[in-house]
Each structure stands twice: as C-alpha cells, then as structure tokens.
XYZ file of N, CA and C in Angstrom:
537
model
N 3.082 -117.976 47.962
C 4.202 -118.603 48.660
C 4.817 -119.691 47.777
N 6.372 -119.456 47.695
C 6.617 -120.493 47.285
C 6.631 -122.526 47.183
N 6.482 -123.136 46.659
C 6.943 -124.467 47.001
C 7.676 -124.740 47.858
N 7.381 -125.809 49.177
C 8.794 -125.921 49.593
C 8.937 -127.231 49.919
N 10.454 -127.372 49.795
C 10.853 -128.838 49.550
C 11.087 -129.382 50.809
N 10.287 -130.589 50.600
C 10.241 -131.603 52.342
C 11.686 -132.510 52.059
N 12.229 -132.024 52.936
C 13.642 -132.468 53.213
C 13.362 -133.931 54.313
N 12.207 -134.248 54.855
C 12.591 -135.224 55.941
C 12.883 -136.655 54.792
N 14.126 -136.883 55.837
C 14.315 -138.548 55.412
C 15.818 -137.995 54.507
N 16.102 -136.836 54.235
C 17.375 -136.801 53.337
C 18.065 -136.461 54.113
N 19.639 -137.208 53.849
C 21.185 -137.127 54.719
C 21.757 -135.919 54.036
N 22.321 -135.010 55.227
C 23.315 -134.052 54.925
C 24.453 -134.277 55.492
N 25.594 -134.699 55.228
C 26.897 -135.053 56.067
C 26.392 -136.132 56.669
N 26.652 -135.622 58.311
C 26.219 -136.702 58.967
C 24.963 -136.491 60.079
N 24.105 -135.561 59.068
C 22.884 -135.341 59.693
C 21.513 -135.526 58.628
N 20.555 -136.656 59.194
C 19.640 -136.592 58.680
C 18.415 -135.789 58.851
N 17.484 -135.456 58.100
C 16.335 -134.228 58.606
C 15.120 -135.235 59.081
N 14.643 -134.664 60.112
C 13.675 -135.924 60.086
C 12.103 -135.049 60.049
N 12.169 -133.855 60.454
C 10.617 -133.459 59.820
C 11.175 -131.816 60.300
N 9.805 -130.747 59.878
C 10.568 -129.106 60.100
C 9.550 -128.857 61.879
N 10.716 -128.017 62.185
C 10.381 -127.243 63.367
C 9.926 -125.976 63.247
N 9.769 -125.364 64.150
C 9.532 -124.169 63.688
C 9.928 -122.964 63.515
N 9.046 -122.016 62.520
C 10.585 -121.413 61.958
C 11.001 -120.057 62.601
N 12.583 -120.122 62.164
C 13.495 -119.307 63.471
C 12.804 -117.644 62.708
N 12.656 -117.168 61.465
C 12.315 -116.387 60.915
C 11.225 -116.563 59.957
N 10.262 -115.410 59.666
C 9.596 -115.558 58.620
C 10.153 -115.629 57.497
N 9.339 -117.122 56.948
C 9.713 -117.347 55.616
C 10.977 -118.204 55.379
N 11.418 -118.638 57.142
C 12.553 -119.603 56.773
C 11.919 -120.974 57.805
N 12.367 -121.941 56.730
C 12.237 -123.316 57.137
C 13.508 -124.005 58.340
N 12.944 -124.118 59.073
C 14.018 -124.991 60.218
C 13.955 -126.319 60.328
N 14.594 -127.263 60.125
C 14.778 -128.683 60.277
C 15.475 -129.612 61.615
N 14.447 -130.671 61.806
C 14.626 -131.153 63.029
C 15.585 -132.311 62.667
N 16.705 -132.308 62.963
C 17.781 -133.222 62.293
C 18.500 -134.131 63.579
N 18.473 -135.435 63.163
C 19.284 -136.270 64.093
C 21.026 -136.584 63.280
N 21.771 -136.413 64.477
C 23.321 -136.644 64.369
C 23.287 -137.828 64.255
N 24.746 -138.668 63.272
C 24.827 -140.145 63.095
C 25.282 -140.683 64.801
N 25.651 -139.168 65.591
C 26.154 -139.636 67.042
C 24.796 -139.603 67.994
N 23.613 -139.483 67.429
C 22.526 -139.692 68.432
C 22.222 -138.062 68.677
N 22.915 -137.227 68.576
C 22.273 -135.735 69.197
C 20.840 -134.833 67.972
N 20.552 -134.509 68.737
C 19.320 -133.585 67.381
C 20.196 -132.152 67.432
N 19.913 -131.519 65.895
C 20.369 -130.359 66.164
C 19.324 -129.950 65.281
N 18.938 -128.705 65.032
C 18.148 -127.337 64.307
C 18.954 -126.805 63.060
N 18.616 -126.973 61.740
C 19.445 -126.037 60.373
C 18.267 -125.995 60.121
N 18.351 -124.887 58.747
C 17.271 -124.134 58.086
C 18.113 -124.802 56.828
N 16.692 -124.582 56.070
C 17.353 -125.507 54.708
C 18.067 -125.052 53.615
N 18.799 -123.704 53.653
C 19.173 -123.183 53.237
C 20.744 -123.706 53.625
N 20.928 -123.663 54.892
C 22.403 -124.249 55.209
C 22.468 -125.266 55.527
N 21.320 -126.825 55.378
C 21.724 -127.797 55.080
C 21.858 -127.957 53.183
N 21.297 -127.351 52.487
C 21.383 -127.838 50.842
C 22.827 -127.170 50.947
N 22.937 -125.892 51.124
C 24.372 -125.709 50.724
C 25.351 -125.988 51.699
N 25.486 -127.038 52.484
C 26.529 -127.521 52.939
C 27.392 -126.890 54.219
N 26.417 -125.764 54.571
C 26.998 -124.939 55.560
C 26.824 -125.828 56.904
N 25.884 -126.578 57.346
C 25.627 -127.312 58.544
C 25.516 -129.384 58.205
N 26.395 -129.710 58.543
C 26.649 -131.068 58.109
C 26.857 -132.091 59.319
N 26.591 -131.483 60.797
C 26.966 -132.468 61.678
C 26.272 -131.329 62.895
N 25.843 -131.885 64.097
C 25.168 -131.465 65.228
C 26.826 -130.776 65.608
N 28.162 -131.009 65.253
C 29.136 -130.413 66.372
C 29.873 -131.207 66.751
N 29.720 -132.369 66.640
C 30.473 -133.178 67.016
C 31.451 -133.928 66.328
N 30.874 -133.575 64.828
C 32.547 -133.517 63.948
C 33.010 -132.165 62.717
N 33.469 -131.358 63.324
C 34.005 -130.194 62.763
C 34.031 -130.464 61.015
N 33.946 -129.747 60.300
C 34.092 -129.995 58.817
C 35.375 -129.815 58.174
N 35.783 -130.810 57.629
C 37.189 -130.859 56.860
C 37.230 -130.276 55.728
N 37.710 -128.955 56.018
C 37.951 -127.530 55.095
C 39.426 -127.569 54.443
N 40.423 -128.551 55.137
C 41.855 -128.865 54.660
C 41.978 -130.048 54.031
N 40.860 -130.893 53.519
C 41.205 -132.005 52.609
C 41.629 -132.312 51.216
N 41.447 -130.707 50.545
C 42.041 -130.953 49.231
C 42.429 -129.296 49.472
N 43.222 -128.692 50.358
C 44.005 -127.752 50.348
C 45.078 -127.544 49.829
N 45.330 -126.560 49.103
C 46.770 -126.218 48.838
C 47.642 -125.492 49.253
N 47.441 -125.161 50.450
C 47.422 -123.817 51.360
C 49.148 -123.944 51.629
N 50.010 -123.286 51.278
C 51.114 -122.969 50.855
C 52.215 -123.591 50.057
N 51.662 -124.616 49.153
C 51.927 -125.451 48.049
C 51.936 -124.771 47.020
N 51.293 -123.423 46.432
C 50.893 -122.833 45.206
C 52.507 -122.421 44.707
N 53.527 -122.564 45.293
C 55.097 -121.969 44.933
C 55.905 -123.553 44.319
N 54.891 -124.596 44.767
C 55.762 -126.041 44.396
C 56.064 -126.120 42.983
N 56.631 -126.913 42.235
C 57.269 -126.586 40.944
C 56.463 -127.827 40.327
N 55.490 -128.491 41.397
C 54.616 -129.091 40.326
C 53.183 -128.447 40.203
N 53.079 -127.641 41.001
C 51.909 -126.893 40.857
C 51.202 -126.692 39.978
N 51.625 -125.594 39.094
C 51.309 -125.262 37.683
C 50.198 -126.775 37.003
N 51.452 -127.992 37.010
C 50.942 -128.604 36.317
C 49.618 -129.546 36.819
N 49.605 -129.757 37.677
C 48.750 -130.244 38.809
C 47.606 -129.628 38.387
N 47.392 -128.010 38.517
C 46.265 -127.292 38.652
C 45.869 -127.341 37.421
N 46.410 -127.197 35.902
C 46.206 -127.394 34.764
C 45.649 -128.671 34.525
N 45.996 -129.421 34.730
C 45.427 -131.115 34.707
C 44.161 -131.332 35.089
N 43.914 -130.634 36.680
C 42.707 -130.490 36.901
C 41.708 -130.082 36.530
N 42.014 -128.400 35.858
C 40.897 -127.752 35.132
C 41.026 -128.421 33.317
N 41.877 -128.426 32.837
C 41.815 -129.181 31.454
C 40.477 -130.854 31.694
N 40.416 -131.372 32.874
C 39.380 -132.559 33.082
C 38.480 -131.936 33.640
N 38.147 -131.115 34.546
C 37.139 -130.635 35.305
C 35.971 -129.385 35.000
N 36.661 -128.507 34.590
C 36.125 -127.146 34.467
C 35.586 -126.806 33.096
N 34.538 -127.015 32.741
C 34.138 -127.175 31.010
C 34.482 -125.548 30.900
N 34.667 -124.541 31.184
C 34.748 -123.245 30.370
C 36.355 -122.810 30.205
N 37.638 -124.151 30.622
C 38.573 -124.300 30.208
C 38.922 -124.508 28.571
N 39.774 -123.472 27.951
C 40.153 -123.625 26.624
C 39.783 -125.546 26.028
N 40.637 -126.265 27.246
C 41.046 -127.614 26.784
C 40.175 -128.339 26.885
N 39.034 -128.028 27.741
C 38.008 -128.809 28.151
C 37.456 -129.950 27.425
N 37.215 -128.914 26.492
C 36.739 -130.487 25.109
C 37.648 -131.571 24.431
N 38.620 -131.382 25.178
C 39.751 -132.397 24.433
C 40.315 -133.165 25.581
N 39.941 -133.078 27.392
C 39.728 -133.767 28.333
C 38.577 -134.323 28.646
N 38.176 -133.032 29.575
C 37.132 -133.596 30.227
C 35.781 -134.084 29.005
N 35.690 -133.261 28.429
C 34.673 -133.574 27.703
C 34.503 -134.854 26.175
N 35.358 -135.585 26.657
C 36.036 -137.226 26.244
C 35.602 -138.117 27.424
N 35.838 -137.420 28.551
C 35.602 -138.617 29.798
C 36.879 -138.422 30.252
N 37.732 -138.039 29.720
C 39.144 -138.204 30.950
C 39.100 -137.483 32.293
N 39.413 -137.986 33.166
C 39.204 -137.366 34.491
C 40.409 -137.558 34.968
N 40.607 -137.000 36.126
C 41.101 -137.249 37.142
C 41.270 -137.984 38.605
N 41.757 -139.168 38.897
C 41.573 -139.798 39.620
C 41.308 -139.075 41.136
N 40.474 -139.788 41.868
C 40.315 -139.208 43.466
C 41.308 -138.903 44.272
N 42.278 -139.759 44.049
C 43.680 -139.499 44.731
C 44.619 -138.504 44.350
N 44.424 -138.394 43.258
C 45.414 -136.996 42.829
C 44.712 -136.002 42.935
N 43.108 -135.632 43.426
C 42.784 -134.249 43.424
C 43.573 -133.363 44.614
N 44.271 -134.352 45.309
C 44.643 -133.693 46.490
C 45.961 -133.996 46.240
N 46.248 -132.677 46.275
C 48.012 -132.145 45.373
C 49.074 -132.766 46.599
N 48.949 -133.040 47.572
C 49.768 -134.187 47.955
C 50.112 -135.327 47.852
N 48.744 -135.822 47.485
C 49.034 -137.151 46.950
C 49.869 -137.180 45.674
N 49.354 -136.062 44.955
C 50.201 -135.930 43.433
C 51.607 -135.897 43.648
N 52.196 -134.981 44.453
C 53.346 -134.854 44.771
C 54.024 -135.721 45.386
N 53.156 -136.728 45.932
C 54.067 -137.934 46.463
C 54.252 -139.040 45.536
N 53.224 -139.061 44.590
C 53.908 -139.957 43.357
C 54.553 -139.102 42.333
N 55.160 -138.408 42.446
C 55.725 -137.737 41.320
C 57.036 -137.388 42.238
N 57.542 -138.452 43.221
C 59.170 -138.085 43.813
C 59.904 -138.511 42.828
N 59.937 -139.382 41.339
C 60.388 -139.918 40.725
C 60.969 -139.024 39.236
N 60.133 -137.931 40.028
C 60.347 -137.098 38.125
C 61.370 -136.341 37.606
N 61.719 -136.743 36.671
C 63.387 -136.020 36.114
C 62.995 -134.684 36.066
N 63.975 -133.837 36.332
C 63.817 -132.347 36.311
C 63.451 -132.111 34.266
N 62.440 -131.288 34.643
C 61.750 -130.621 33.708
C 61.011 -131.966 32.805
N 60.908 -132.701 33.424
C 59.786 -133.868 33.164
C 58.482 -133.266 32.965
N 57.922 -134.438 31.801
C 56.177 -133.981 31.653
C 55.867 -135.311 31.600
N 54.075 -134.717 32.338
C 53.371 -136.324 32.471
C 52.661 -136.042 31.290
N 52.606 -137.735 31.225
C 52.323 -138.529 30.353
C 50.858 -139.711 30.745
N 50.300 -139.876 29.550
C 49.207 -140.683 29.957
C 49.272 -141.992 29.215
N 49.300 -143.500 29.612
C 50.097 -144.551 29.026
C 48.649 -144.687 28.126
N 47.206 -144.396 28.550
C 46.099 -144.155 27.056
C 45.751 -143.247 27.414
N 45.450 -142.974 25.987
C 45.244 -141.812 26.036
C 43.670 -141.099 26.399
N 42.420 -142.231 26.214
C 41.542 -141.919 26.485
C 41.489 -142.737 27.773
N 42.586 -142.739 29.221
C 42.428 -143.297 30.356
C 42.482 -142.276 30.794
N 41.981 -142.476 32.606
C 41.880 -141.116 33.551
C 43.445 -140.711 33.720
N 43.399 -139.552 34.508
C 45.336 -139.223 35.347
C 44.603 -139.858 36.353
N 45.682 -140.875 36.773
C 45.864 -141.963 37.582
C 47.355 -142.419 37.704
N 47.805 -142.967 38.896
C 49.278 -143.521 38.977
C 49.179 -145.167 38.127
N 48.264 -145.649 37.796
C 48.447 -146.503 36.971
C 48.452 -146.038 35.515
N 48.303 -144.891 34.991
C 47.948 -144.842 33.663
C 49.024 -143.829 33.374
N 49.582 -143.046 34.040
C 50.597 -141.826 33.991
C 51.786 -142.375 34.270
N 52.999 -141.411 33.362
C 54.638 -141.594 33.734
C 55.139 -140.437 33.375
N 56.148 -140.154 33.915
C 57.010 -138.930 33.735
C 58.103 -139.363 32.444
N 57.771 -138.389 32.093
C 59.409 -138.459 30.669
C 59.760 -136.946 30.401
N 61.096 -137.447 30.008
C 61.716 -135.623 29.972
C 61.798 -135.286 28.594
N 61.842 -136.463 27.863
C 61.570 -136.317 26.185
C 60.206 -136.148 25.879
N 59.848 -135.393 24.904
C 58.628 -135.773 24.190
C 58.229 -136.956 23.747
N 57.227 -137.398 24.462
C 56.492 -138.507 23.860
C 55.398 -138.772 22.661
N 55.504 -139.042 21.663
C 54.814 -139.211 21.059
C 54.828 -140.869 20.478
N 53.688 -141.360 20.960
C 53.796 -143.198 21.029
C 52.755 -143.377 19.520
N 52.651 -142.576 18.882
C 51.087 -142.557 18.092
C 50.316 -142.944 18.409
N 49.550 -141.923 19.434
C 48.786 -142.266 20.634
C 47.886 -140.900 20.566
N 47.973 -140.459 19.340
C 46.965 -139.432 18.736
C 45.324 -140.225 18.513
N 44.520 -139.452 18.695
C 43.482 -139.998 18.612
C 42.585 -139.915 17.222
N 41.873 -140.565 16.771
C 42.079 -140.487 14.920
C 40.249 -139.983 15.514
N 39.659 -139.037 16.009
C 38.405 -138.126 15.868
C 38.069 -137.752 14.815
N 37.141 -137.799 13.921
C 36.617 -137.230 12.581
C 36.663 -135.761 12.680
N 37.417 -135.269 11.658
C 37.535 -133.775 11.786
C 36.324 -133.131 11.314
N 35.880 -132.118 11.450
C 35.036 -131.457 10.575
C 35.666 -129.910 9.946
N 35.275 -130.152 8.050
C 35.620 -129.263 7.722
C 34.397 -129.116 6.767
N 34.165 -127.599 6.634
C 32.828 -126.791 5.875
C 33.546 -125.844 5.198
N 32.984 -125.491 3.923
C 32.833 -124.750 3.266
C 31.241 -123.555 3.387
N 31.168 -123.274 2.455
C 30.235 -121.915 2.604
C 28.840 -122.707 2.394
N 28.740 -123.691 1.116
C 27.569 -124.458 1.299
C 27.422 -125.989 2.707
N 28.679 -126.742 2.541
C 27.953 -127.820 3.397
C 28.943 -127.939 4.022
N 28.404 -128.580 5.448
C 29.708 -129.245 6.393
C 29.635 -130.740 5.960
N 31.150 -131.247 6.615
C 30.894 -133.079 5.771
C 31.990 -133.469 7.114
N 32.071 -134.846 7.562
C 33.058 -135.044 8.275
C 34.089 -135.918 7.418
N 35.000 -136.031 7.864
C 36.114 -136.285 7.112
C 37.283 -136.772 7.830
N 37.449 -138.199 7.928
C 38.659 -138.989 8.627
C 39.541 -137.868 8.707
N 40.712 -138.765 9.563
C 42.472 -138.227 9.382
C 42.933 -138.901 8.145
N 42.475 -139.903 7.776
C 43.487 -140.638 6.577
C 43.187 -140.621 5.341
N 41.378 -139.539 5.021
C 40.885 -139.124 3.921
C 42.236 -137.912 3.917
N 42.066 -137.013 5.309
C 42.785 -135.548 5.484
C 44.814 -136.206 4.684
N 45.425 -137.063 5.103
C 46.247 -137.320 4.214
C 46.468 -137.343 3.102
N 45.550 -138.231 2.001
C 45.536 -138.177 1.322
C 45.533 -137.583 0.383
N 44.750 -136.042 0.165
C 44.442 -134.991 0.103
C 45.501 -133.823 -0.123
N 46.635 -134.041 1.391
C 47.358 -133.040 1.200
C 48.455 -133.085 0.324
C-alpha cells in the first residue's frame, strides 16, 4: 500500500481537513473538513489537492475571475495573451528572455480586463512598452507608443560564442570592437 499523506490541519480554499473519515471507496481517503462558515463537509483527497472541492457549498468557486470568455476577438488580445506566455509559460520561444530574467506580469493585468481598462489610452496600432526593462508589465512600468522605441534600454547580457574547441563569454563591447 501506498504512503498516504495526512492532510489534517491543511487549508483548501476555505476548507480545512481536520482528520480522515471513512472511506467512501476502497483505496480512497475521505476527509473530515470544517467550512471557514462553521459547516463540516466530506472530500477525498484527491479533490481537495486538486482543487476540485474548496468550500462545504456555501461559496460557489470563481471559475470567471481571469476569463476571457468572449474577449478573444478584442484587438488587444493577441497582445495581452503573448505578454502573458512570453513571462509565464517556460516552453514559450521567448521565455528565456522574460520570464526566465524575472519579468512577470503584474496580478492586475492577468485579468484581460483590467488590461483593457488601462490601455483606453492607446494610439491605434500602438505597442507596449516597458519604462525598465528588467521591471514587471505593470501600469507603473508600461506605456503605449506608436513609434518604435528604442531608449538604449537593451540589456548588455554576456553573449556566448564557441568554436569547435572552446566556449568563452564575451561582452557586447568586446562584440563591437571586433566587428
């Protein structure tokens, strides 16, 4: 038999487990859980770890909080969703040149309304912009411009270049010199 993990004393939503009951099937664990509203309810620990049971019932789960549910046609879309996975999603092309720096995305813009409500300001065919470049997308750190920006606000990263015997790293301002 496998290990199994004693869940009493850990919060799921807004239900804590407080010891196991007994179980609804062989081989499944049932948990005796109190609501933050005082009620007990019964999950198996399978649908409290994954998030399927988070409250006795008495507060429905907010499945529309970072929805996009007929927004995907908005004309900031595209860029919105790109922004997100370029910071979020490491098996994104860009990944290593966002997220994997630390740039993120602020809490408030994951939810494409909020994005869209600070971006009533943007000149048609505008691109955002990040005022640093190693800061999160945030309404303090972002602006819209319809020109290309380039502030020399490139980031001077040691390149690496190899040949057949050795790799060596090598500034941007060795890489000038050079060419």
């Amino acid at each position: 038999m496998r290990n199994m993990i004693d869940l009493g004393g850990w919060r799921f939503g807004r239900l804590e487990a407080l010891g196991r009951s007994k179980p609804a099937k062989r081989k499944t664990v049932v948990w005796l859980c109190v609501c933050q509203c005082g009620n007990f309810a019964s999950a198996t620990t399978a649908d409290l770890r994954r998030g399927r049971v988070s409250s006795c019932g008495c507060s429905p789960p907010n499945k529309d909080a970072h929805s996009t549910k007929g927004l995907s046609d908005h004309p900031l879309y595209m860029s919105w969703m790109y922004m997100i996975y370029r910071c979020h999603v490491p098996r994104h092309h860009n990944y290593c040149d966002y997220g994997g720096r630390g740039v993120f995305v602020c809490e408030e813009w994951r939810d494409f309304r909020n994005f869209i409500a600070w971006s009533k300001d943007r000149p048609e065919g505008g691109r955002l912009h990040r005022i640093s470049n190693d800061g999160p997308y945030s309404p303090s750190n972002c602006f819209w411009s319809k020109a290309p920006v380039r502030l020399g606000r490139r980031r001077s990263a040691p390149r690496l270049l190899s040949d057949r015997r050795q790799s060596k790293q090598v500034n941007s301002a060795s890489l000038q010199q050079t060419r």
